């Protein structure tokens, strides 16, 4: 037995489908309307393909001509490069010979300059050694002179000290006895005070 509720729902669904179709009915004729446009586009595409093919063929012919011309140019370039290489080899050999000659001449000149420099260094070394020897001799003489002068000045000071001591003794003998006694007392007190200050 059929459920009445189910039948009612089915009818509602069918009615909704019909209403939706009614809304989009105008779109169902869309392919028929644009069919002529697609046909025109197809014709135009075929024409373009033919034109593209013609262009491709022309480009291929042009490329073939370029390749042929390039082959000729490459052969000519190879021959030219071979001639240039031979010329460069010849020039290189000439330059190498010149360079070897220049190197040998430069080495000889450098050797001569080195020998001259060795001789100048030898002479300068001998002069420097002689200068050092002379300086040592002069230094020894100067030291001897200074020591002699110091000894002489020391002897003079010692002599003057002895003379002064002798003069002091002679001067003391001329003092009266009371004055001499007072001088001795003062000298003793001075020595005592100086000794205490040191302590």
Tab-separated table of C-alpha atoms in Angstrom:
chain	number	residue	atom	x	y	z
A	1	UNK	CA	0.000	0.000	0.000
A	2	UNK	CA	1.394	3.332	-1.012
A	3	UNK	CA	2.147	5.891	1.658
A	4	UNK	CA	0.098	9.078	0.991
A	5	UNK	CA	2.870	11.199	2.527
A	6	UNK	CA	5.424	9.820	0.116
A	7	UNK	CA	3.148	10.443	-2.837
A	8	UNK	CA	2.636	14.021	-1.695
A	9	UNK	CA	6.410	14.588	-1.367
A	10	UNK	CA	7.027	13.120	-4.826
A	11	UNK	CA	4.443	15.457	-6.322
A	12	UNK	CA	6.100	18.414	-4.588
A	13	UNK	CA	9.487	17.382	-5.975
A	14	UNK	CA	8.162	17.029	-9.498
A	15	UNK	CA	6.447	20.395	-9.265
A	16	UNK	CA	9.754	21.943	-8.103
A	17	UNK	CA	11.595	20.368	-11.071
A	18	UNK	CA	9.023	21.796	-13.462
A	19	UNK	CA	9.333	25.254	-11.919
A	20	UNK	CA	13.149	25.110	-12.186
A	21	UNK	CA	12.952	24.074	-15.827
A	22	UNK	CA	10.534	26.915	-16.490
A	23	UNK	CA	13.114	29.349	-15.056
A	24	UNK	CA	15.979	28.003	-17.264
A	25	UNK	CA	13.975	27.237	-20.457
A	26	UNK	CA	15.525	30.168	-22.286
A	27	UNK	CA	19.002	28.657	-21.705
A	28	UNK	CA	18.074	25.415	-23.445
A	29	UNK	CA	17.980	27.236	-26.792
A	30	UNK	CA	21.483	28.731	-26.224
A	31	UNK	CA	23.396	26.128	-28.287
A	32	UNK	CA	21.051	26.592	-31.260
A	33	UNK	CA	21.534	30.345	-31.156
A	34	UNK	CA	25.350	30.269	-31.082
A	35	UNK	CA	25.755	27.412	-33.575
A	36	UNK	CA	26.286	29.808	-36.503
A	37	UNK	CA	28.926	31.636	-34.479
A	38	UNK	CA	30.816	28.411	-33.836
A	39	UNK	CA	30.588	27.534	-37.510
A	40	UNK	CA	32.070	30.913	-38.460
A	41	UNK	CA	34.791	30.450	-35.869
A	42	UNK	CA	35.579	27.008	-37.288
A	43	UNK	CA	35.916	28.434	-40.803
A	44	UNK	CA	38.130	31.224	-39.514
A	45	UNK	CA	40.308	28.745	-37.641
A	46	UNK	CA	40.728	26.635	-40.783
A	47	UNK	CA	41.702	29.714	-42.775
A	48	UNK	CA	44.166	30.695	-40.074
A	49	UNK	CA	45.638	27.196	-40.044
A	50	UNK	CA	46.140	27.371	-43.810
A	51	UNK	CA	47.769	30.788	-43.453
A	52	UNK	CA	49.915	29.516	-40.594
A	53	UNK	CA	50.966	26.537	-42.686
A	54	UNK	CA	51.946	28.858	-45.561
A	55	UNK	CA	53.956	30.955	-43.139
A	56	UNK	CA	55.612	27.869	-41.672
A	57	UNK	CA	56.529	26.639	-45.160
A	58	UNK	CA	57.966	30.033	-46.044
A	59	UNK	CA	59.896	30.127	-42.787
A	60	UNK	CA	61.273	26.660	-43.457
A	61	UNK	CA	62.415	27.744	-46.924
A	62	UNK	CA	63.961	30.884	-45.450
A	63	UNK	CA	65.707	28.887	-42.740
A	64	UNK	CA	67.021	26.421	-45.347
A	65	UNK	CA	68.461	29.329	-47.347
A	66	UNK	CA	69.987	30.750	-44.184
A	67	UNK	CA	71.518	27.387	-43.345
A	68	UNK	CA	73.007	27.101	-46.818
A	69	UNK	CA	74.419	30.610	-46.592
A	70	UNK	CA	75.634	29.856	-43.074
A	71	UNK	CA	77.386	26.715	-44.295
A	72	UNK	CA	79.189	28.754	-46.932
A	73	UNK	CA	80.109	31.400	-44.366
A	74	UNK	CA	81.330	28.739	-41.950
A	75	UNK	CA	83.556	27.157	-44.601
A	76	UNK	CA	84.962	30.548	-45.527
A	77	UNK	CA	85.442	31.377	-41.850
A	78	UNK	CA	87.234	28.081	-41.239
A	79	UNK	CA	89.585	28.714	-44.131
A	80	UNK	CA	90.149	32.280	-42.951
A	81	UNK	CA	90.779	31.094	-39.376
A	82	UNK	CA	93.288	28.539	-40.623
A	83	UNK	CA	95.173	31.239	-42.546
A	84	UNK	CA	95.062	33.543	-39.537
A	85	UNK	CA	96.287	30.731	-37.304
A	86	UNK	CA	99.233	30.081	-39.596
A	87	UNK	CA	100.030	33.802	-39.649
A	88	UNK	CA	99.737	34.001	-35.869
A	89	UNK	CA	102.003	30.981	-35.444
A	90	UNK	CA	104.594	32.621	-37.661
A	91	UNK	CA	104.335	35.868	-35.725
A	92	UNK	CA	104.471	33.980	-32.445
A	93	UNK	CA	107.670	32.225	-33.485
A	94	UNK	CA	109.210	35.580	-34.394
A	95	UNK	CA	108.113	37.097	-31.089
A	96	UNK	CA	109.457	34.115	-29.165
A	97	UNK	CA	112.863	34.490	-30.806
A	98	UNK	CA	112.884	38.198	-30.021
A	99	UNK	CA	111.773	37.510	-26.465
A	100	UNK	CA	114.515	34.929	-25.957
A	101	UNK	CA	117.091	37.408	-27.249
A	102	UNK	CA	115.745	40.143	-24.963
A	103	UNK	CA	115.732	37.801	-21.972
A	104	UNK	CA	119.316	36.763	-22.609
A	105	UNK	CA	120.402	40.394	-23.008
A	106	UNK	CA	118.498	41.406	-19.882
A	107	UNK	CA	120.008	38.538	-17.891
A	108	UNK	CA	123.485	39.521	-18.988
A	109	UNK	CA	122.906	43.165	-18.043
A	110	UNK	CA	121.408	42.098	-14.717
A	111	UNK	CA	124.410	39.880	-14.005
A	112	UNK	CA	126.758	42.777	-14.717
A	113	UNK	CA	124.761	45.057	-12.405
A	114	UNK	CA	124.823	42.355	-9.735
A	115	UNK	CA	128.608	42.036	-10.023
A	116	UNK	CA	128.962	45.827	-9.733
A	117	UNK	CA	126.677	45.851	-6.700
A	118	UNK	CA	128.745	43.072	-5.066
A	119	UNK	CA	131.921	45.088	-5.622
A	120	UNK	CA	130.348	48.251	-4.190
A	121	UNK	CA	129.123	46.256	-1.214
A	122	UNK	CA	132.582	44.831	-0.636
A	123	UNK	CA	134.179	48.298	-0.722
A	124	UNK	CA	131.492	49.717	1.561
A	125	UNK	CA	131.954	46.793	4.001
A	126	UNK	CA	135.701	47.402	4.136
A	127	UNK	CA	135.144	51.120	4.747
A	128	UNK	CA	132.604	50.372	7.469
A	129	UNK	CA	135.009	47.959	9.176
A	130	UNK	CA	137.812	50.507	9.030
A	131	UNK	CA	135.472	53.168	10.413
A	132	UNK	CA	134.521	50.877	13.304
A	133	UNK	CA	138.183	50.164	14.039
A	134	UNK	CA	139.032	53.875	13.974
A	135	UNK	CA	136.050	54.637	16.208
A	136	UNK	CA	137.166	51.998	18.746
A	137	UNK	CA	140.685	53.443	18.752
A	138	UNK	CA	139.341	56.967	19.236
A	139	UNK	CA	137.027	55.756	22.011
A	140	UNK	CA	139.918	54.054	23.815
A	141	UNK	CA	142.024	57.202	23.495
A	142	UNK	CA	139.168	59.338	24.766
A	143	UNK	CA	138.642	57.050	27.750
A	144	UNK	CA	142.360	57.161	28.545
A	145	UNK	CA	142.359	60.946	28.296
A	146	UNK	CA	139.268	61.291	30.517
A	147	UNK	CA	140.709	58.914	33.139
A	148	UNK	CA	143.967	60.876	33.102
A	149	UNK	CA	142.105	64.139	33.554
A	150	UNK	CA	140.050	62.639	36.406
A	151	UNK	CA	143.201	61.369	38.139
A	152	UNK	CA	144.857	64.746	37.686
A	153	UNK	CA	141.854	66.609	39.134
A	154	UNK	CA	141.695	64.168	42.043
A	155	UNK	CA	145.382	64.704	42.788
A	156	UNK	CA	144.891	68.478	42.611
A	157	UNK	CA	141.932	68.297	45.027
A	158	UNK	CA	143.911	66.080	47.412
A	159	UNK	CA	146.855	68.488	47.298
A	160	UNK	CA	144.614	71.502	47.880
A	161	UNK	CA	142.938	69.700	50.803
A	162	UNK	CA	146.303	68.939	52.349
A	163	UNK	CA	147.460	72.533	51.861
A	164	UNK	CA	144.263	73.840	53.433
A	165	UNK	CA	144.635	71.503	56.428
A	166	UNK	CA	148.230	72.674	56.863
A	167	UNK	CA	147.160	76.320	56.613
A	168	UNK	CA	144.426	75.703	59.228
A	169	UNK	CA	146.959	74.167	61.577
A	170	UNK	CA	149.342	77.062	61.113
A	171	UNK	CA	146.474	79.519	61.620
A	172	UNK	CA	145.423	77.776	64.856
A	173	UNK	CA	148.932	78.134	66.221
A	174	UNK	CA	148.633	81.904	65.879
A	175	UNK	CA	145.412	81.986	68.020
A	176	UNK	CA	145.798	82.818	71.739
A	177	UNK	CA	145.250	79.894	74.085
A	178	UNK	CA	141.871	81.113	75.479
A	179	UNK	CA	140.457	81.676	72.005
A	180	UNK	CA	141.688	78.290	70.873
A	181	UNK	CA	140.070	76.643	73.922
A	182	UNK	CA	136.732	78.346	73.203
A	183	UNK	CA	136.958	77.246	69.551
A	184	UNK	CA	137.584	73.661	70.633
A	185	UNK	CA	134.601	73.721	73.021
A	186	UNK	CA	132.325	75.099	70.321
A	187	UNK	CA	133.555	72.493	67.854
A	188	UNK	CA	132.930	69.711	70.366
A	189	UNK	CA	129.388	70.982	71.089
A	190	UNK	CA	128.723	71.171	67.351
A	191	UNK	CA	129.859	67.558	66.938
A	192	UNK	CA	127.679	66.454	69.864
A	193	UNK	CA	124.616	68.262	68.509
A	194	UNK	CA	125.095	66.851	65.058
A	195	UNK	CA	125.475	63.351	66.521
A	196	UNK	CA	122.265	63.735	68.529
A	197	UNK	CA	120.360	64.978	65.539
A	198	UNK	CA	121.456	61.905	63.611
A	199	UNK	CA	120.137	59.651	66.395
